[in-house]
CSV table of C-alpha atoms in Angstrom, one decimal:
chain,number,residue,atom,x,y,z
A,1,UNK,CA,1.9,-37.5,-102.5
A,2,UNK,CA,-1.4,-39.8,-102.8
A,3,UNK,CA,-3.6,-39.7,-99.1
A,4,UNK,CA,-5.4,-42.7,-99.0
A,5,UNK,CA,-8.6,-42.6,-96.9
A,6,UNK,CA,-10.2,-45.8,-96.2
A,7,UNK,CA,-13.5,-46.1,-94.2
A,8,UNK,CA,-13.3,-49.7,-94.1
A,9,UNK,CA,-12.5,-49.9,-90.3
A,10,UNK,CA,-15.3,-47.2,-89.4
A,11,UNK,CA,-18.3,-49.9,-88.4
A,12,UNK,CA,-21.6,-48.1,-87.7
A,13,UNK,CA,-24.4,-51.1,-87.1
A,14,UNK,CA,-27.8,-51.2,-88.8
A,15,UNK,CA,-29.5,-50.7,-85.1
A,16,UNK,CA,-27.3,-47.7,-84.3
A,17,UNK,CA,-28.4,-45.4,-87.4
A,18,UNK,CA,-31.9,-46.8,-87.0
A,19,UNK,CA,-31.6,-45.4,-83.5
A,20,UNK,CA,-30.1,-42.0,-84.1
A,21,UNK,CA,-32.6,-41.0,-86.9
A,22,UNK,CA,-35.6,-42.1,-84.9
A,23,UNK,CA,-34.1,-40.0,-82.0
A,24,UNK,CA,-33.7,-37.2,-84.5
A,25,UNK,CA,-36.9,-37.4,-85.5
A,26,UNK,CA,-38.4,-37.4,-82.1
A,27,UNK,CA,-36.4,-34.2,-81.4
A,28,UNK,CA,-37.3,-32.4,-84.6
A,29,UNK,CA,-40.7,-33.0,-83.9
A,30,UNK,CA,-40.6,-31.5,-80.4
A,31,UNK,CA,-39.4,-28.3,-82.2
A,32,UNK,CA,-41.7,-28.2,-84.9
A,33,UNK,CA,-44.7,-29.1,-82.5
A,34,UNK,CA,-43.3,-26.0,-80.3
A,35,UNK,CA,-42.4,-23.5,-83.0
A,36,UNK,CA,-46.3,-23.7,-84.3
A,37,UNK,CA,-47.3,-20.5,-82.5
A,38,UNK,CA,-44.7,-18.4,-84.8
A,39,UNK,CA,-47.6,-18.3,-87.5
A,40,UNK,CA,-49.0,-15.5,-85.0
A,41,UNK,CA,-45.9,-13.4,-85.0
A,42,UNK,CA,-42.8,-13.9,-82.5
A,43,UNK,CA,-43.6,-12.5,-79.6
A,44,UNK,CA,-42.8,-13.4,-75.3
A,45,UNK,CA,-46.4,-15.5,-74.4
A,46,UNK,CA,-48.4,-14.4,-71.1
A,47,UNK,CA,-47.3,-11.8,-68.3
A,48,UNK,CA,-44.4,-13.7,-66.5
A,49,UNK,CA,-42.6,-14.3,-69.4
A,50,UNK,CA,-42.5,-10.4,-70.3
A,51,UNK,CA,-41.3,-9.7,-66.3
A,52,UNK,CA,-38.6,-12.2,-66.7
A,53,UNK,CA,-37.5,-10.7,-69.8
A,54,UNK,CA,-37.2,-7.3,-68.4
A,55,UNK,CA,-35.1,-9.0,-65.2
A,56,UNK,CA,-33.1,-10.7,-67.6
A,57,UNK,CA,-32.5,-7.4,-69.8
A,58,UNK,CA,-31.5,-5.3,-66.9
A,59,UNK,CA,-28.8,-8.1,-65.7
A,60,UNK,CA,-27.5,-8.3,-70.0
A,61,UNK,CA,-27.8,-4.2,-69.4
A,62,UNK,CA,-25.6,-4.3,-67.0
A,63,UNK,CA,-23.1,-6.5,-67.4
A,64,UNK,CA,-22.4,-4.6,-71.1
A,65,UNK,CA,-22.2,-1.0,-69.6
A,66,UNK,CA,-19.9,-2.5,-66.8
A,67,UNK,CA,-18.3,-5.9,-67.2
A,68,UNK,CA,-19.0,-8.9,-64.3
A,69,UNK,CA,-19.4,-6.2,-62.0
A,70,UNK,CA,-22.6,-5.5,-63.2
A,71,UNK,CA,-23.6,-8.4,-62.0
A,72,UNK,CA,-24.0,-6.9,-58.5
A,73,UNK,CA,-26.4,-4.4,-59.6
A,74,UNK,CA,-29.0,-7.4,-60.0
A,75,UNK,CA,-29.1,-8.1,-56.3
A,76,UNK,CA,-29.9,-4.6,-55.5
A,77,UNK,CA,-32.3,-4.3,-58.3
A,78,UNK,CA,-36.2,-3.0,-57.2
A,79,UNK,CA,-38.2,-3.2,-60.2
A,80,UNK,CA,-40.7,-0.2,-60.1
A,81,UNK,CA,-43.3,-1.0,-62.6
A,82,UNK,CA,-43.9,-4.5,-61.2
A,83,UNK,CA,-45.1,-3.6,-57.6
A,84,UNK,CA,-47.3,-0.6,-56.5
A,85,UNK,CA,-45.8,1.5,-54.8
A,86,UNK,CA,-42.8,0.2,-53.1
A,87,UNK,CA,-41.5,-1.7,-56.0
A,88,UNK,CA,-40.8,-5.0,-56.6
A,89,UNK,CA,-37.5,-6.7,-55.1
A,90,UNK,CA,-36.3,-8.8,-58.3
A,91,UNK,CA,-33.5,-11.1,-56.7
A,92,UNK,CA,-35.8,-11.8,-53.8
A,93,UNK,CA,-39.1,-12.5,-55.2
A,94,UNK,CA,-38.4,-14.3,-58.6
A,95,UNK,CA,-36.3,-17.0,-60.4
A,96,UNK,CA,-32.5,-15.8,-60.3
A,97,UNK,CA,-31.4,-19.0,-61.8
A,98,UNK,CA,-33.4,-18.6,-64.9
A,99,UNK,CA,-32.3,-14.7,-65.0
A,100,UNK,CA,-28.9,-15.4,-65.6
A,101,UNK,CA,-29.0,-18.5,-67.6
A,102,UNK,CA,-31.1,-16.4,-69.7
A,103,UNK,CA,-28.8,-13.6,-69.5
A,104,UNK,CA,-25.4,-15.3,-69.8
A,105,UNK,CA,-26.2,-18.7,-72.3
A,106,UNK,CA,-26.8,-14.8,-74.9
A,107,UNK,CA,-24.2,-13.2,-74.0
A,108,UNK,CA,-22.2,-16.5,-74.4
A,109,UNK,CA,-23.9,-16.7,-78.2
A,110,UNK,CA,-23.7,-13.1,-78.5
A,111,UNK,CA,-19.9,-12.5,-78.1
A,112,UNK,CA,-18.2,-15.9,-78.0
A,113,UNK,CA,-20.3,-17.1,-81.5
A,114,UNK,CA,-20.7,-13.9,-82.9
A,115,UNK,CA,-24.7,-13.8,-83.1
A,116,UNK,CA,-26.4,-10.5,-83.0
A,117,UNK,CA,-29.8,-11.6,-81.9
A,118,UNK,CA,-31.9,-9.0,-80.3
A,119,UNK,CA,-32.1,-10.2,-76.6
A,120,UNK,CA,-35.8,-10.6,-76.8
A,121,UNK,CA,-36.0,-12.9,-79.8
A,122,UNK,CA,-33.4,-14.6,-78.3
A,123,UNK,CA,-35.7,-16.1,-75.5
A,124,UNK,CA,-38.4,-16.0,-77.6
A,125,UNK,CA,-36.5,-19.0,-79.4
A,126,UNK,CA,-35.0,-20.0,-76.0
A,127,UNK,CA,-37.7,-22.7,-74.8
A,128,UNK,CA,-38.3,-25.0,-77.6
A,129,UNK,CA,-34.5,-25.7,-77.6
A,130,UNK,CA,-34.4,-26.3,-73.8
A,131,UNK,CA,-37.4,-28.5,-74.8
A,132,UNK,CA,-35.8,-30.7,-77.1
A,133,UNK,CA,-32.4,-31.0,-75.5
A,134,UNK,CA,-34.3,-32.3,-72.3
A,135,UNK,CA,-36.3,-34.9,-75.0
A,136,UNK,CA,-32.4,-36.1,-75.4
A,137,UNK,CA,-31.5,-36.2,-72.0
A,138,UNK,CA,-34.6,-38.0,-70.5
A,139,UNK,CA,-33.4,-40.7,-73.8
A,140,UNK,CA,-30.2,-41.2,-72.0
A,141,UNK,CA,-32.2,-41.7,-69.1
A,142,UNK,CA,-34.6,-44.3,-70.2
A,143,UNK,CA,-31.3,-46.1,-71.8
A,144,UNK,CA,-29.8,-45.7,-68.6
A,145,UNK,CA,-32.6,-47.2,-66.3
A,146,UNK,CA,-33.8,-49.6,-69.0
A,147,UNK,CA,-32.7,-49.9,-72.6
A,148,UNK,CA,-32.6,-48.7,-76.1
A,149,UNK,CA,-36.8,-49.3,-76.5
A,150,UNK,CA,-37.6,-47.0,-73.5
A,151,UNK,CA,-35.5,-44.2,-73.9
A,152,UNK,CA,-37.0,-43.5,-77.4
A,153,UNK,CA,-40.6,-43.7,-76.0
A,154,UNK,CA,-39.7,-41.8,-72.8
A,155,UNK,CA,-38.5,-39.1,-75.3
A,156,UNK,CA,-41.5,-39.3,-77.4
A,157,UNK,CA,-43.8,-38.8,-74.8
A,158,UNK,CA,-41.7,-35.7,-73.6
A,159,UNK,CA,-42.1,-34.4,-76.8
A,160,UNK,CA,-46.0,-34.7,-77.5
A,161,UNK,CA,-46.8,-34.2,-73.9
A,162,UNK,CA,-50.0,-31.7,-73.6
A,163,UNK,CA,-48.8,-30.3,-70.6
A,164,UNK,CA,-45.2,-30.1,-71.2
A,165,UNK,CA,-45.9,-28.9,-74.8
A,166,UNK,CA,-48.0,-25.8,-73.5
A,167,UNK,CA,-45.1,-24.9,-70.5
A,168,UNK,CA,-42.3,-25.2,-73.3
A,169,UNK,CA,-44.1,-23.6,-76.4
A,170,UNK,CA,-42.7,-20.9,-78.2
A,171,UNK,CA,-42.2,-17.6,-76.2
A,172,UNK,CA,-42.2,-19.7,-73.1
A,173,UNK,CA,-39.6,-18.0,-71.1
A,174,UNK,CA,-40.4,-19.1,-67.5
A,175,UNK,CA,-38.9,-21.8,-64.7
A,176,UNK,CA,-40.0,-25.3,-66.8
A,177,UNK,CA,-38.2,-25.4,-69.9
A,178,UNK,CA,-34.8,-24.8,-67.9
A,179,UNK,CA,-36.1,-26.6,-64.7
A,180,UNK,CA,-37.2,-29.6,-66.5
A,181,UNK,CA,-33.8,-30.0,-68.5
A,182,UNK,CA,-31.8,-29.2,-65.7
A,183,UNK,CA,-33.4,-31.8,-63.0
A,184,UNK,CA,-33.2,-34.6,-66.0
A,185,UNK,CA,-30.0,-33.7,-66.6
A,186,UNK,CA,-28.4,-33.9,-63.3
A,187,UNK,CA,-30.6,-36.6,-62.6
A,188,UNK,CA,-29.2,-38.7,-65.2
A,189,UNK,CA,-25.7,-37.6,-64.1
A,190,UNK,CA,-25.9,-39.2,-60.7
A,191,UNK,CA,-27.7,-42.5,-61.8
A,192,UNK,CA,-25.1,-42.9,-64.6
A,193,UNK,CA,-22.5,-42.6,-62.0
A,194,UNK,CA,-23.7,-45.7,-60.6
A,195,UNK,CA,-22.4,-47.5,-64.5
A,196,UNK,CA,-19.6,-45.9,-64.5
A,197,UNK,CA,-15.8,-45.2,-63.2
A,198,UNK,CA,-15.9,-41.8,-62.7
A,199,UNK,CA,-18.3,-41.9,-60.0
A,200,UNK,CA,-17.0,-38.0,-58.4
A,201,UNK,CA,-17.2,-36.4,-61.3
A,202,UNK,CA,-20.8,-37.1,-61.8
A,203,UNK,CA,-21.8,-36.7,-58.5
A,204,UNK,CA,-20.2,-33.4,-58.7
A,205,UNK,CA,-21.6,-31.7,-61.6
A,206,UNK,CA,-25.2,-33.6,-60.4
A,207,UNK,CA,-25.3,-32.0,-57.5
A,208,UNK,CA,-24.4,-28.4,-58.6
A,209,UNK,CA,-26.8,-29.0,-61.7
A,210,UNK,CA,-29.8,-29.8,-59.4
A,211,UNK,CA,-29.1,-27.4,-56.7
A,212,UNK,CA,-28.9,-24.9,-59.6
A,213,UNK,CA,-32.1,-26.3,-60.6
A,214,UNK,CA,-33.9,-25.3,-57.4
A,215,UNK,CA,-33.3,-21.4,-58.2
A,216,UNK,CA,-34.8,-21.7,-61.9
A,217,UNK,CA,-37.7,-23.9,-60.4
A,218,UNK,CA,-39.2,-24.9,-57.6
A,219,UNK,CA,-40.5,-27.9,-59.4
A,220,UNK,CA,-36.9,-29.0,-59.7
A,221,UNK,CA,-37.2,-30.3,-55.8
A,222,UNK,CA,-39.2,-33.5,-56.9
A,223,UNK,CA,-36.0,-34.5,-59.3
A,224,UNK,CA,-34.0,-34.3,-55.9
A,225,UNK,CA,-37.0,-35.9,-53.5
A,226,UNK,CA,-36.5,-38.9,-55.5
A,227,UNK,CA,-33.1,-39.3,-55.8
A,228,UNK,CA,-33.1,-38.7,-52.0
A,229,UNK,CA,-35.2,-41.4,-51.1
A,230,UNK,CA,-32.9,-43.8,-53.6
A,231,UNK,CA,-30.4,-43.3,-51.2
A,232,UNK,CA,-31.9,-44.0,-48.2
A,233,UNK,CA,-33.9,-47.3,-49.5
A,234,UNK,CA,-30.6,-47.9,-51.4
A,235,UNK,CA,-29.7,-51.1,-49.5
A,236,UNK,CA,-33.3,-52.4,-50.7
A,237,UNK,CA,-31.4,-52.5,-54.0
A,238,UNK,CA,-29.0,-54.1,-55.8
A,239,UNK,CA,-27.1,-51.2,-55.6
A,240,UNK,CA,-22.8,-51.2,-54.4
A,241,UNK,CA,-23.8,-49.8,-51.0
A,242,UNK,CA,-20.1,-47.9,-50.4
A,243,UNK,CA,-20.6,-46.3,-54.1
A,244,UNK,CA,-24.0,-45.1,-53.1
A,245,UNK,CA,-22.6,-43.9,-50.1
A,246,UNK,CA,-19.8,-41.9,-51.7
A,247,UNK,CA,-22.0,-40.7,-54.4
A,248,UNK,CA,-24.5,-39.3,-51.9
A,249,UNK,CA,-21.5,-37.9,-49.9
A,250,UNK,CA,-20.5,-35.5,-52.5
A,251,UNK,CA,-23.9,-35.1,-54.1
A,252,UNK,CA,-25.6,-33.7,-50.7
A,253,UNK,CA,-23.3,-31.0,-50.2
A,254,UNK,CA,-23.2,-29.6,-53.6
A,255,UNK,CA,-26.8,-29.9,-53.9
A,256,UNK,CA,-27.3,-27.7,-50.6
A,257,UNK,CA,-25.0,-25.3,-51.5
A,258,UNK,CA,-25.8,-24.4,-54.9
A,259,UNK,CA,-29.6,-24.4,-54.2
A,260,UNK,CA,-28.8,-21.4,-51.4
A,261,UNK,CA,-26.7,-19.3,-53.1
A,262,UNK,CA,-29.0,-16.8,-54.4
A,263,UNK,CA,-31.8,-15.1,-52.6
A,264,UNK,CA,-34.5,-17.8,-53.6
A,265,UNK,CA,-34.6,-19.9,-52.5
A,266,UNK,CA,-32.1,-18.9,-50.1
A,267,UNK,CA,-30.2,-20.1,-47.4
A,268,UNK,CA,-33.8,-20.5,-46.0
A,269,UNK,CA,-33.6,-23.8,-48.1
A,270,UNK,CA,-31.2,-25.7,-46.0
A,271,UNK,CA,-34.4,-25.6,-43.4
A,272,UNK,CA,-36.7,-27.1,-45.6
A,273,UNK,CA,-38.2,-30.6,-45.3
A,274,UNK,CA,-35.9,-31.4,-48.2
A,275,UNK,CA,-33.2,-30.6,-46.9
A,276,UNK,CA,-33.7,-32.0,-43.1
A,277,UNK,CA,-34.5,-35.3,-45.5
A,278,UNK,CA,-30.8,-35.0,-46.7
A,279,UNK,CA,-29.1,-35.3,-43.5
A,280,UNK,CA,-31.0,-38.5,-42.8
């Protein structure tokens, strides 16, 4: 029997592969501008990063000697070596949302893809590819707002930013790497929702993604400050009115919810100036 596979329907423009390998190269320079400090050795970079990883351990710890309910054992958890002399109450005092994104994106890789990484190279490695999927994400973004042009310079910035390079290096396990691809990503979730037909499923995830955002990073806050005070000015806009209504509707909620959950920030949070903005 003779399979004939013809490619002759398969149309790929000039502009689109021009795009996708400039995009590529945009993200494989992030990495490459971010993997640099591996010439010194891998190793976690600063103090934070090591407390983290020992939070993070203890939760990966866990959850191997005793299934999800280890998980439990985090909230209770009173790190002694991090706080003289009454210890130091993890769940409380530090970034829960980064703890077990940390913990469970390696335990995902670990037994779902079979990779036996040590847990510490693991997020060693961890930043520069939170880094460069974010350069992707604020592309989509810049398409989104404004066009093909923008979102490839948007991204290139992100990637040779000073500042972002040096809180997304190498060994970088703290709040911004995560933060920052979190509130792009759910921020480009709920203005792409405004494009397109499946406005509730955007606004869904968007909302649990930036709530969830708010327990990695309290930077995260600014992402949802300005999405907020879309929705107010909203009918300053060429906006539907009734779509930003029902976006905001289901966005709100989720995005309260999810940002309280854990200890920090807490159901404290639903106090917050933030929030009091969100009931407006």
């Amino acid at each position: 029997m003779k399979i004939d596979i013809s490619f002759k329907d398969l149309k790929v423009s000039r502009l689109n592969i021009l795009v996708i390998l400039t995009l590529s190269l945009i993200i494989s320079l992030s990495l490459l501008i971010r993997i640099l400090p591996a010439k010194y050795g891998l190793y976690l970079n600063e103090f934070d990063p090591y407390f983290d990883y020992k939070a993070t351990k203890y939760l990966v710890d866990s959850v191997h000697s005793k299934g999800l309910e280890g998980v439990m054992d985090y909230f209770s958890y009173i790190d002694p070596q991090a706080w003289y002399p009454y210890g130091r109450d993890v769940a409380k005092t530090s970034q829960v949302g980064l703890h077990f994104f940390g913990a469970f994106s390696y335990l995902l890789v670990f037994y779902i893809f079979g990779l036996k990484l040590d847990l510490y190279d693991y997020l060693i490695f961890l930043p520069i590819f939170l880094m460069a999927l974010s350069s992707l994400i604020i592309f989509l973004l810049g398409k989104r707002l404004l066009n093909v042009t923008a979102g490839l310079i948007a991204s290139l910035i992100f990637s040779i930013s000073p500042p972002l390079i040096q809180r997304g290096t190498l060994g970088w396990y703290k709040s911004e790497p995560l933060g920052l691809l979190l509130g792009l990503l759910g921020t480009y979730l709920i203005i792409s929702s405004y494009y397109n037909k499946n406005v509730i499923f955007r606004a869904i995830f968007g909302g649990i993604i930036l709530g969830y955002s708010t327990t990695a990073w309290g930077g995260s806050q600014y992402f949802i400050l300005i999405l907020l005070l879309f929705f107010i000015f909203s009918p300053l806009f060429k906006v539907d009115i009734r779509k930003s209504l029902k976006i905001s509707c289901i966005f709100i909620p989720l995005m309260l919810f999810s940002s309280s959950i854990f200890p920090r920030p807490g159901p404290l949070f639903l106090l917050s100036p933030l929030s009091l903005l969100s009931l407006l």
